[in-house]
PDB file of C-alpha atoms and ligand atoms in Angstrom:
ATOM      1  CA  MET A   1      22.990   6.932  -2.195  1.00  0.00           C
ATOM      2  CA  THR A   2      19.410   6.862  -3.454  1.00  0.00           C
ATOM      3  CA  GLU A   3      18.807   8.035  -7.005  1.00  0.00           C
ATOM      4  CA  ASP A   4      16.537  11.029  -7.374  1.00  0.00           C
ATOM      5  CA  LYS A   5      14.309   9.510  -9.994  1.00  0.00           C
ATOM      6  CA  ILE A   6      11.121   7.835  -8.741  1.00  0.00           C
ATOM      7  CA  PHE A   7      10.107   4.607 -10.472  1.00  0.00           C
ATOM      8  CA  ILE A   8       6.333   4.155 -10.701  1.00  0.00           C
ATOM      9  CA  LEU A   9       5.548   0.455 -11.035  1.00  0.00           C
ATOM     10  CA  THR A  10       2.179  -0.274 -12.542  1.00  0.00           C
ATOM     11  CA  SER A  11       0.294  -2.369 -15.088  1.00  0.00           C
ATOM     12  CA  LYS A  12      -2.496  -1.801 -17.586  1.00  0.00           C
ATOM     13  CA  TYR A  13      -4.035  -4.980 -16.140  1.00  0.00           C
ATOM     14  CA  CYS A  14      -4.902  -2.866 -13.083  1.00  0.00           C
ATOM     15  CA  TRP A  15      -7.488  -1.068 -15.260  1.00  0.00           C
ATOM     16  CA  GLN A  16      -9.242  -4.154 -16.493  1.00  0.00           C
ATOM     17  CA  TYR A  17     -11.483  -5.503 -13.760  1.00  0.00           C
ATOM     18  CA  TYR A  18     -14.371  -3.768 -12.047  1.00  0.00           C
ATOM     19  CA  LYS A  19     -17.770  -4.102 -10.504  1.00  0.00           C
ATOM     20  CA  ILE A  20     -20.227  -1.386 -11.476  1.00  0.00           C
ATOM     21  CA  GLY A  21     -20.762   1.042  -8.600  1.00  0.00           C
ATOM     22  CA  HIS A  22     -17.813  -0.228  -6.525  1.00  0.00           C
ATOM     23  CA  PRO A  23     -15.531   2.546  -5.202  1.00  0.00           C
ATOM     24  CA  GLU A  24     -12.383   0.454  -5.776  1.00  0.00           C
ATOM     25  CA  ALA A  25     -12.570   1.202  -9.502  1.00  0.00           C
ATOM     26  CA  PRO A  26     -10.185   1.326 -12.491  1.00  0.00           C
ATOM     27  CA  PHE A  27     -10.009   5.141 -12.576  1.00  0.00           C
ATOM     28  CA  ARG A  28      -7.834   4.988  -9.458  1.00  0.00           C
ATOM     29  CA  VAL A  29      -4.918   3.598 -11.433  1.00  0.00           C
ATOM     30  CA  LYS A  30      -5.900   4.572 -14.970  1.00  0.00           C
ATOM     31  CA  ASP A  31      -6.536   8.276 -14.325  1.00  0.00           C
ATOM     32  CA  THR A  32      -3.516   8.503 -12.038  1.00  0.00           C
ATOM     33  CA  TYR A  33      -1.310   6.924 -14.698  1.00  0.00           C
ATOM     34  CA  LYS A  34      -2.566   9.359 -17.335  1.00  0.00           C
ATOM     35  CA  TYR A  35      -2.232  12.357 -15.042  1.00  0.00           C
ATOM     36  CA  LEU A  36       1.294  11.462 -13.924  1.00  0.00           C
ATOM     37  CA  SER A  37       2.457  10.562 -17.428  1.00  0.00           C
ATOM     38  CA  GLU A  38       1.763  14.134 -18.494  1.00  0.00           C
ATOM     39  CA  ARG A  39       4.016  15.335 -15.677  1.00  0.00           C
ATOM     40  CA  GLN A  40       6.920  12.900 -15.923  1.00  0.00           C
ATOM     41  CA  LYS A  41       9.632  15.498 -16.348  1.00  0.00           C
ATOM     42  CA  LYS A  42       8.379  17.803 -13.634  1.00  0.00           C
ATOM     43  CA  LEU A  43       8.063  14.962 -11.130  1.00  0.00           C
ATOM     44  CA  ASN A  44      11.216  13.155 -12.311  1.00  0.00           C
ATOM     45  CA  ILE A  45       9.393   9.849 -12.589  1.00  0.00           C
ATOM     46  CA  GLU A  46       9.750   6.842 -14.860  1.00  0.00           C
ATOM     47  CA  PHE A  47       7.107   4.154 -15.377  1.00  0.00           C
ATOM     48  CA  VAL A  48       7.944   0.475 -15.114  1.00  0.00           C
ATOM     49  CA  PHE A  49       5.227  -1.805 -16.509  1.00  0.00           C
ATOM     50  CA  ILE A  50       4.717  -5.194 -14.926  1.00  0.00           C
ATOM     51  CA  ASP A  51       2.814  -7.853 -16.839  1.00  0.00           C
ATOM     52  CA  LYS A  52       3.930 -10.973 -15.016  1.00  0.00           C
ATOM     53  CA  GLU A  53       2.112 -12.516 -12.067  1.00  0.00           C
ATOM     54  CA  ILE A  54       3.700 -13.365  -8.734  1.00  0.00           C
ATOM     55  CA  ASP A  55       4.609 -17.069  -8.285  1.00  0.00           C
ATOM     56  CA  GLU A  56       2.164 -19.048  -6.201  1.00  0.00           C
ATOM     57  CA  GLU A  57       5.087 -20.286  -4.090  1.00  0.00           C
ATOM     58  CA  ILE A  58       5.717 -16.714  -3.013  1.00  0.00           C
ATOM     59  CA  LEU A  59       2.022 -16.253  -2.132  1.00  0.00           C
ATOM     60  CA  LEU A  60       2.304 -19.365   0.034  1.00  0.00           C
ATOM     61  CA  LEU A  61       4.922 -17.663   2.221  1.00  0.00           C
ATOM     62  CA  THR A  62       2.092 -15.384   3.401  1.00  0.00           C
ATOM     63  CA  HIS A  63      -1.292 -16.976   2.675  1.00  0.00           C
ATOM     64  CA  SER A  64      -2.906 -20.321   3.369  1.00  0.00           C
ATOM     65  CA  LYS A  65      -3.419 -22.785   0.556  1.00  0.00           C
ATOM     66  CA  GLU A  66      -7.162 -22.546   1.264  1.00  0.00           C
ATOM     67  CA  LEU A  67      -7.303 -18.807   0.577  1.00  0.00           C
ATOM     68  CA  ILE A  68      -5.245 -19.151  -2.602  1.00  0.00           C
ATOM     69  CA  GLU A  69      -7.533 -21.969  -3.841  1.00  0.00           C
ATOM     70  CA  LYS A  70     -10.654 -19.938  -3.046  1.00  0.00           C
ATOM     71  CA  VAL A  71      -9.460 -17.009  -5.146  1.00  0.00           C
ATOM     72  CA  LYS A  72      -8.094 -19.279  -7.883  1.00  0.00           C
ATOM     73  CA  THR A  73     -11.341 -21.188  -8.286  1.00  0.00           C
ATOM     74  CA  GLU A  74     -13.483 -18.061  -7.783  1.00  0.00           C
ATOM     75  CA  ASN A  75     -15.265 -19.859  -5.027  1.00  0.00           C
ATOM     76  CA  PHE A  76     -16.035 -17.228  -2.393  1.00  0.00           C
ATOM     77  CA  TYR A  77     -18.573 -14.639  -1.377  1.00  0.00           C
ATOM     78  CA  GLU A  78     -17.597 -11.453   0.444  1.00  0.00           C
ATOM     79  CA  PRO A  79     -19.901  -8.448  -0.022  1.00  0.00           C
ATOM     80  CA  ASP A  80     -17.133  -5.789  -0.140  1.00  0.00           C
ATOM     81  CA  THR A  81     -14.606  -7.819  -2.090  1.00  0.00           C
ATOM     82  CA  PRO A  82     -16.312  -8.899  -5.284  1.00  0.00           C
ATOM     83  CA  ASN A  83     -15.826 -12.282  -6.865  1.00  0.00           C
ATOM     84  CA  LEU A  84     -14.903 -11.216 -10.404  1.00  0.00           C
ATOM     85  CA  LYS A  85     -13.813 -13.181 -13.425  1.00  0.00           C
ATOM     86  CA  ASN A  86     -10.015 -13.715 -13.491  1.00  0.00           C
ATOM     87  CA  ILE A  87      -9.573 -11.913 -10.171  1.00  0.00           C
ATOM     88  CA  PHE A  88      -6.844 -14.439  -9.257  1.00  0.00           C
ATOM     89  CA  PHE A  89      -4.790 -13.193 -12.208  1.00  0.00           C
ATOM     90  CA  TYR A  90      -5.309  -9.510 -11.347  1.00  0.00           C
ATOM     91  CA  ALA A  91      -4.511 -10.071  -7.675  1.00  0.00           C
ATOM     92  CA  LYS A  92      -1.280 -11.875  -8.611  1.00  0.00           C
ATOM     93  CA  ILE A  93      -0.292  -9.036 -10.955  1.00  0.00           C
ATOM     94  CA  SER A  94      -0.836  -6.535  -8.135  1.00  0.00           C
ATOM     95  CA  ALA A  95       1.253  -8.594  -5.699  1.00  0.00           C
ATOM     96  CA  ASN A  96       4.043  -8.806  -8.269  1.00  0.00           C
ATOM     97  CA  ILE A  97       4.028  -5.034  -8.863  1.00  0.00           C
ATOM     98  CA  VAL A  98       4.700  -4.640  -5.154  1.00  0.00           C
ATOM     99  CA  LEU A  99       7.364  -7.373  -5.055  1.00  0.00           C
ATOM    100  CA  GLU A 100       9.197  -5.741  -7.967  1.00  0.00           C
ATOM    101  CA  SER A 101       8.969  -2.401  -6.143  1.00  0.00           C
ATOM    102  CA  LEU A 102      10.650  -3.935  -3.120  1.00  0.00           C
ATOM    103  CA  LYS A 103      13.393  -5.380  -5.338  1.00  0.00           C
ATOM    104  CA  LEU A 104      14.153  -1.939  -6.761  1.00  0.00           C
ATOM    105  CA  ALA A 105      14.003  -0.330  -3.315  1.00  0.00           C
ATOM    106  CA  ILE A 106      16.712  -2.644  -1.981  1.00  0.00           C
ATOM    107  CA  GLU A 107      18.878  -1.436  -4.869  1.00  0.00           C
ATOM    108  CA  ASN A 108      18.394   2.042  -3.406  1.00  0.00           C
ATOM    109  CA  LYS A 109      15.884   3.165  -5.993  1.00  0.00           C
ATOM    110  CA  LYS A 110      12.805   5.186  -5.049  1.00  0.00           C
ATOM    111  CA  THR A 111       9.638   3.318  -5.960  1.00  0.00           C
ATOM    112  CA  PHE A 112       5.895   3.796  -5.806  1.00  0.00           C
ATOM    113  CA  ALA A 113       3.592   0.871  -6.662  1.00  0.00           C
ATOM    114  CA  LEU A 114       0.574   2.303  -8.503  1.00  0.00           C
ATOM    115  CA  THR A 115      -1.581  -0.772  -8.203  1.00  0.00           C
ATOM    116  CA  ARG A 116      -4.926  -2.393  -7.498  1.00  0.00           C
ATOM    117  CA  PRO A 117      -6.412  -4.502  -6.010  1.00  0.00           C
ATOM    118  CA  PRO A 118      -5.059  -3.191  -2.693  1.00  0.00           C
ATOM    119  CA  GLY A 119      -3.795  -5.585  -0.040  1.00  0.00           C
ATOM    120  CA  HIS A 120      -3.647  -4.492   3.594  1.00  0.00           C
ATOM    121  CA  HIS A 121      -6.983  -6.024   4.719  1.00  0.00           C
ATOM    122  CA  ALA A 122      -6.124  -9.521   3.445  1.00  0.00           C
ATOM    123  CA  THR A 123      -5.137 -11.760   6.366  1.00  0.00           C
ATOM    124  CA  LYS A 124      -3.326 -15.084   6.192  1.00  0.00           C
ATOM    125  CA  ASN A 125      -6.601 -16.954   5.697  1.00  0.00           C
ATOM    126  CA  ASN A 126      -9.134 -14.390   4.544  1.00  0.00           C
ATOM    127  CA  LEU A 127      -9.779 -11.859   1.831  1.00  0.00           C
ATOM    128  CA  GLY A 128     -11.785  -8.734   2.672  1.00  0.00           C
ATOM    129  CA  GLY A 129     -12.050  -4.959   2.439  1.00  0.00           C
ATOM    130  CA  PHE A 130     -11.411  -4.927  -1.345  1.00  0.00           C
ATOM    131  CA  CYS A 131      -8.217  -6.990  -0.801  1.00  0.00           C
ATOM    132  CA  TYR A 132      -7.530 -10.548  -2.030  1.00  0.00           C
ATOM    133  CA  PHE A 133      -3.835 -10.996  -1.231  1.00  0.00           C
ATOM    134  CA  ASN A 134      -1.742  -8.847   1.052  1.00  0.00           C
ATOM    135  CA  ASN A 135       0.630  -7.336  -1.492  1.00  0.00           C
ATOM    136  CA  ILE A 136       3.001  -5.680   0.943  1.00  0.00           C
ATOM    137  CA  ALA A 137       3.187  -8.774   3.183  1.00  0.00           C
ATOM    138  CA  CYS A 138       3.884 -11.051   0.204  1.00  0.00           C
ATOM    139  CA  ALA A 139       6.806  -8.855  -0.838  1.00  0.00           C
ATOM    140  CA  ILE A 140       8.175  -8.617   2.705  1.00  0.00           C
ATOM    141  CA  ASN A 141       7.970 -12.351   3.356  1.00  0.00           C
ATOM    142  CA  TRP A 142       9.907 -12.937   0.128  1.00  0.00           C
ATOM    143  CA  TYR A 143      12.530 -10.471   1.377  1.00  0.00           C
ATOM    144  CA  LEU A 144      12.782 -12.063   4.830  1.00  0.00           C
ATOM    145  CA  LYS A 145      13.222 -15.480   3.235  1.00  0.00           C
ATOM    146  CA  ASN A 146      16.029 -14.273   1.004  1.00  0.00           C
ATOM    147  CA  TYR A 147      17.699 -11.852   3.421  1.00  0.00           C
ATOM    148  CA  LYS A 148      17.561 -13.757   6.672  1.00  0.00           C
ATOM    149  CA  HIS A 149      18.903 -11.256   9.179  1.00  0.00           C
ATOM    150  CA  LYS A 150      17.094  -8.157   7.997  1.00  0.00           C
ATOM    151  CA  LYS A 151      14.357  -6.179   9.743  1.00  0.00           C
ATOM    152  CA  VAL A 152      11.451  -4.370   8.132  1.00  0.00           C
ATOM    153  CA  ALA A 153       9.260  -1.526   9.360  1.00  0.00           C
ATOM    154  CA  ILE A 154       5.789  -1.183   7.858  1.00  0.00           C
ATOM    155  CA  LEU A 155       4.066   2.174   8.104  1.00  0.00           C
ATOM    156  CA  ASP A 156       0.380   2.037   7.185  1.00  0.00           C
ATOM    157  CA  ILE A 157      -1.141   5.461   6.512  1.00  0.00           C
ATOM    158  CA  ASP A 158      -4.400   4.307   4.937  1.00  0.00           C
ATOM    159  CA  VAL A 159      -7.455   5.639   6.824  1.00  0.00           C
ATOM    160  CA  HIS A 160      -8.478   2.055   7.642  1.00  0.00           C
ATOM    161  CA  HIS A 161      -6.533  -0.125  10.064  1.00  0.00           C
ATOM    162  CA  GLY A 162      -4.231  -2.567   8.270  1.00  0.00           C
ATOM    163  CA  ASN A 163      -5.757  -5.551  10.034  1.00  0.00           C
ATOM    164  CA  GLY A 164      -4.491  -8.018   7.438  1.00  0.00           C
ATOM    165  CA  THR A 165      -0.889  -6.905   7.736  1.00  0.00           C
ATOM    166  CA  GLN A 166      -1.145  -6.979  11.533  1.00  0.00           C
ATOM    167  CA  ASP A 167      -2.625 -10.493  11.420  1.00  0.00           C
ATOM    168  CA  ILE A 168       0.255 -11.735   9.272  1.00  0.00           C
ATOM    169  CA  PHE A 169       3.105 -10.130  11.215  1.00  0.00           C
ATOM    170  CA  LEU A 170       1.886 -10.032  14.844  1.00  0.00           C
ATOM    171  CA  ASN A 171       4.720 -11.250  17.128  1.00  0.00           C
ATOM    172  CA  ASN A 172       7.217 -11.453  14.251  1.00  0.00           C
ATOM    173  CA  GLU A 173      10.365  -9.985  15.760  1.00  0.00           C
ATOM    174  CA  LYS A 174      11.796  -8.997  12.378  1.00  0.00           C
ATOM    175  CA  ILE A 175       8.881  -6.642  11.828  1.00  0.00           C
ATOM    176  CA  ILE A 176       7.443  -3.516  13.353  1.00  0.00           C
ATOM    177  CA  PHE A 177       3.994  -2.614  12.050  1.00  0.00           C
ATOM    178  CA  ILE A 178       2.728   0.893  12.683  1.00  0.00           C
ATOM    179  CA  SER A 179      -0.707   2.071  11.610  1.00  0.00           C
ATOM    180  CA  LEU A 180      -2.390   5.491  11.716  1.00  0.00           C
ATOM    181  CA  HIS A 181      -6.104   5.096  11.055  1.00  0.00           C
ATOM    182  CA  GLN A 182      -9.576   6.339  11.888  1.00  0.00           C
ATOM    183  CA  ALA A 183     -10.827   4.511  14.974  1.00  0.00           C
ATOM    184  CA  ASN A 184     -14.531   3.955  14.481  1.00  0.00           C
ATOM    185  CA  ILE A 185     -14.785   2.598  10.941  1.00  0.00           C
ATOM    186  CA  TYR A 186     -14.055  -0.650   9.056  1.00  0.00           C
ATOM    187  CA  PRO A 187     -12.457  -3.015  10.091  1.00  0.00           C
ATOM    188  CA  ALA A 188     -12.948  -1.834  13.703  1.00  0.00           C
ATOM    189  CA  THR A 189      -9.572  -3.232  14.830  1.00  0.00           C
ATOM    190  CA  GLY A 190      -6.351  -1.438  15.795  1.00  0.00           C
ATOM    191  CA  LEU A 191      -7.724   0.335  18.850  1.00  0.00           C
ATOM    192  CA  LYS A 192      -4.678  -0.606  20.905  1.00  0.00           C
ATOM    193  CA  SER A 193      -1.100  -1.696  20.322  1.00  0.00           C
ATOM    194  CA  GLU A 194       0.000  -5.284  20.681  1.00  0.00           C
ATOM    195  CA  ASN A 195       3.644  -6.328  20.938  1.00  0.00           C
ATOM    196  CA  ASN A 196       5.262  -5.391  17.567  1.00  0.00           C
ATOM    197  CA  CYS A 197       2.079  -3.830  16.179  1.00  0.00           C
ATOM    198  CA  ILE A 198       1.775  -0.190  17.184  1.00  0.00           C
ATOM    199  CA  ASN A 199      -1.588   1.412  16.511  1.00  0.00           C
ATOM    200  CA  PHE A 200      -2.505   5.080  16.468  1.00  0.00           C
ATOM    201  CA  PRO A 201      -6.301   5.273  16.259  1.00  0.00           C
ATOM    202  CA  LEU A 202      -7.488   8.753  15.264  1.00  0.00           C
ATOM    203  CA  LEU A 203     -10.778  10.542  15.851  1.00  0.00           C
ATOM    204  CA  THR A 204     -13.190  11.532  13.093  1.00  0.00           C
ATOM    205  CA  ASN A 205     -12.360  15.038  11.777  1.00  0.00           C
ATOM    206  CA  THR A 206      -8.650  14.775  12.604  1.00  0.00           C
ATOM    207  CA  THR A 207      -6.846  17.628  10.808  1.00  0.00           C
ATOM    208  CA  ASP A 208      -3.389  17.961   9.223  1.00  0.00           C
ATOM    209  CA  PHE A 209      -1.802  19.335  12.381  1.00  0.00           C
ATOM    210  CA  GLU A 210      -2.862  16.487  14.676  1.00  0.00           C
ATOM    211  CA  TYR A 211      -2.162  13.953  11.950  1.00  0.00           C
ATOM    212  CA  LEU A 212       1.397  15.133  11.377  1.00  0.00           C
ATOM    213  CA  GLN A 213       2.049  15.198  15.124  1.00  0.00           C
ATOM    214  CA  THR A 214       0.966  11.553  15.307  1.00  0.00           C
ATOM    215  CA  LEU A 215       3.051  10.724  12.263  1.00  0.00           C
ATOM    216  CA  ASN A 216       6.107  12.076  14.084  1.00  0.00           C
ATOM    217  CA  LYS A 217       5.446   9.653  16.959  1.00  0.00           C
ATOM    218  CA  ALA A 218       5.292   6.825  14.421  1.00  0.00           C
ATOM    219  CA  ILE A 219       8.565   7.994  12.900  1.00  0.00           C
ATOM    220  CA  GLU A 220      10.239   7.832  16.326  1.00  0.00           C
ATOM    221  CA  LYS A 221       9.148   4.203  16.687  1.00  0.00           C
ATOM    222  CA  ILE A 222      10.646   3.397  13.295  1.00  0.00           C
ATOM    223  CA  ILE A 223      13.948   5.047  14.219  1.00  0.00           C
ATOM    224  CA  GLU A 224      14.117   3.055  17.504  1.00  0.00           C
ATOM    225  CA  PHE A 225      13.546  -0.215  15.615  1.00  0.00           C
ATOM    226  CA  LYS A 226      16.476   0.387  13.214  1.00  0.00           C
ATOM    227  CA  PRO A 227      14.982  -1.402  10.199  1.00  0.00           C
ATOM    228  CA  ASP A 228      16.899  -2.286   7.040  1.00  0.00           C
ATOM    229  CA  LEU A 229      13.872  -1.553   4.896  1.00  0.00           C
ATOM    230  CA  LEU A 230      10.678   0.487   5.182  1.00  0.00           C
ATOM    231  CA  ALA A 231       7.395  -0.452   3.499  1.00  0.00           C
ATOM    232  CA  VAL A 232       4.637   2.148   3.334  1.00  0.00           C
ATOM    233  CA  SER A 233       0.991   1.197   2.833  1.00  0.00           C
ATOM    234  CA  ALA A 234       0.024   4.488   1.234  1.00  0.00           C
ATOM    235  CA  GLY A 235      -3.713   5.056   1.417  1.00  0.00           C
ATOM    236  CA  PHE A 236      -5.203   8.353   0.318  1.00  0.00           C
ATOM    237  CA  ASP A 237      -8.646   7.822   1.856  1.00  0.00           C
ATOM    238  CA  THR A 238      -7.578  10.090   4.746  1.00  0.00           C
ATOM    239  CA  PHE A 239      -8.422  12.981   2.381  1.00  0.00           C
ATOM    240  CA  LYS A 240     -11.160  15.360   3.571  1.00  0.00           C
ATOM    241  CA  GLU A 241     -13.231  14.763   0.414  1.00  0.00           C
ATOM    242  CA  ASP A 242     -13.021  10.966   0.503  1.00  0.00           C
ATOM    243  CA  THR A 243     -16.491   9.566   1.081  1.00  0.00           C
ATOM    244  CA  LEU A 244     -15.371   6.291   2.690  1.00  0.00           C
ATOM    245  CA  ALA A 245     -14.086   7.867   5.919  1.00  0.00           C
ATOM    246  CA  GLY A 246     -14.066  10.994   8.042  1.00  0.00           C
ATOM    247  CA  LEU A 247     -10.583  12.447   8.435  1.00  0.00           C
ATOM    248  CA  MET A 248     -10.016  16.021   7.283  1.00  0.00           C
ATOM    249  CA  LEU A 249      -6.579  15.974   5.666  1.00  0.00           C
ATOM    250  CA  THR A 250      -5.842  18.541   2.968  1.00  0.00           C
ATOM    251  CA  GLU A 251      -3.870  18.080  -0.250  1.00  0.00           C
ATOM    252  CA  GLU A 252      -0.827  19.647   1.388  1.00  0.00           C
ATOM    253  CA  CYS A 253      -0.719  16.966   4.071  1.00  0.00           C
ATOM    254  CA  TYR A 254       0.360  14.343   1.495  1.00  0.00           C
ATOM    255  CA  TYR A 255       3.338  16.455   0.519  1.00  0.00           C
ATOM    256  CA  LYS A 256       4.316  16.901   4.169  1.00  0.00           C
ATOM    257  CA  THR A 257       3.748  13.225   5.001  1.00  0.00           C
ATOM    258  CA  ALA A 258       6.021  12.105   2.170  1.00  0.00           C
ATOM    259  CA  LYS A 259       8.699  14.636   3.167  1.00  0.00           C
ATOM    260  CA  THR A 260       8.595  13.423   6.767  1.00  0.00           C
ATOM    261  CA  ILE A 261       8.950   9.756   5.784  1.00  0.00           C
ATOM    262  CA  LYS A 262      11.706  10.565   3.307  1.00  0.00           C
ATOM    263  CA  GLN A 263      13.769  12.162   6.065  1.00  0.00           C
ATOM    264  CA  LEU A 264      14.236   8.718   7.626  1.00  0.00           C
ATOM    265  CA  ASN A 265      16.645   8.094   4.779  1.00  0.00           C
ATOM    266  CA  LEU A 266      15.788   4.399   4.604  1.00  0.00           C
ATOM    267  CA  ALA A 267      15.415   2.128   1.590  1.00  0.00           C
ATOM    268  CA  THR A 268      11.658   2.497   1.165  1.00  0.00           C
ATOM    269  CA  PHE A 269       8.929   1.224  -1.108  1.00  0.00           C
ATOM    270  CA  TYR A 270       5.530   2.889  -1.244  1.00  0.00           C
ATOM    271  CA  VAL A 271       2.420   0.923  -2.118  1.00  0.00           C
ATOM    272  CA  LEU A 272      -1.000   2.271  -3.045  1.00  0.00           C
ATOM    273  CA  GLU A 273      -3.779   0.963  -0.800  1.00  0.00           C
ATOM    274  CA  GLY A 274      -7.040   2.971  -0.583  1.00  0.00           C
ATOM    275  CA  GLY A 275      -8.061   6.407  -1.834  1.00  0.00           C
ATOM    276  CA  TYR A 276     -11.390   6.808  -3.601  1.00  0.00           C
ATOM    277  CA  SER A 277     -11.842  10.497  -4.314  1.00  0.00           C
ATOM    278  CA  LYS A 278     -11.669  11.749  -7.897  1.00  0.00           C
ATOM    279  CA  LYS A 279      -8.697  13.842  -6.767  1.00  0.00           C
ATOM    280  CA  LEU A 280      -6.572  10.735  -6.154  1.00  0.00           C
ATOM    281  CA  PRO A 281      -4.211  11.485  -9.102  1.00  0.00           C
ATOM    282  CA  TYR A 282      -3.539  14.924  -7.688  1.00  0.00           C
ATOM    283  CA  LEU A 283      -3.018  13.602  -4.136  1.00  0.00           C
ATOM    284  CA  ILE A 284      -0.486  11.096  -5.435  1.00  0.00           C
ATOM    285  CA  GLU A 285       1.259  13.897  -7.321  1.00  0.00           C
ATOM    286  CA  LYS A 286       1.541  15.889  -4.083  1.00  0.00           C
ATOM    287  CA  PHE A 287       2.950  12.815  -2.343  1.00  0.00           C
ATOM    288  CA  LEU A 288       5.532  12.257  -5.085  1.00  0.00           C
ATOM    289  CA  GLU A 289       6.561  15.924  -4.894  1.00  0.00           C
ATOM    290  CA  GLY A 290       7.299  15.323  -1.222  1.00  0.00           C
ATOM    291  CA  LEU A 291       9.561  12.409  -2.111  1.00  0.00           C
ATOM    292  CA  LYS A 292      11.673  14.433  -4.531  1.00  0.00           C
TER     293      LYS A 292
HETATM  294 ZN1   ZN B   1      -8.620   2.377   3.223  1.00  0.00          ZN
END
C-alpha cells in the first residue's frame, strides 16, 4: 500500500548554476521549492534534500566514458547546453536526486524529483537540449542491474520528444518507452513508433481534451506491458503560456494528467524535465494535487 505523503527530492545545488538569459534557469527549482514549502501541509508533502553525487560507475551503466569525460573536463561546445563551471558536479547531483527517488518509489513511497539539469535529451554518447546526463535512464539502469527480472515503463510527457531516453532503451525488452510530444519542434524525432518505443506526436495548439485522450491511449500501452515500475519524465512545457513550444494545455490538465497516471496504481517516480513558464511552481502544485 502506497503512503499518502509525497516526498519531494531536491537539492539547493540545483539553484547554483546558470547562464544569463538561458530559459533553463534556477528559478525553476528555487521558486518551486519556496512555493511548495509554504504549502507543505495542504499538499501533504515532505522535502528530502540530496547533497551527494551519483557514482560514476552508475553513470557508466548508461553513458559512454567519452561523454562522461567531456562533461568532467568541461571540454565540449553545444549551443543549447552550456558548458558551465562545475557542471559535472551539478549534473551528478541531479542524477542522484532521481536515483534516490526511484529507491523510495520501490519502497512504495510517492516521489517527485524537483531537479535540474533535466535529462531526457541526453543520449548514450551525447549531451544536448539542456541535458548532460539522462537522469531517468541512469536510475532505471541501476534498477535493472540490481533487480534482474523486472520491467519498467517510462512515460514522457514533456512537450519535446525524449530522444535521449529512446536512444538508450530502444530494443530493450525490459522497457517500454512512451512519449507524448509536439511533432514539429526540437529535437524533431519521435514521429513514429519503433519496437518498444511508442511515440504520440501531437499537433501545435493541441488542447486538454485531445491531450487527455492521447494520454489514455498511452495508459493502455502501459497496462498491456505489465511493468513493475513506472518512471514519468514530467515536463511542464506543454503549458499554453510556455514560450518554448506550442501546445495549449491549461493548469487543470496537470491535475487530470497526474490523476490519470495515479490510477495505474504502480510504484511510480516522477522526474522534472522541462517547463519554463513563470507559473511552473503552480503547475507542479496542480500536478501534486492530482497525485494525492
Ligand atoms: Zn521540454
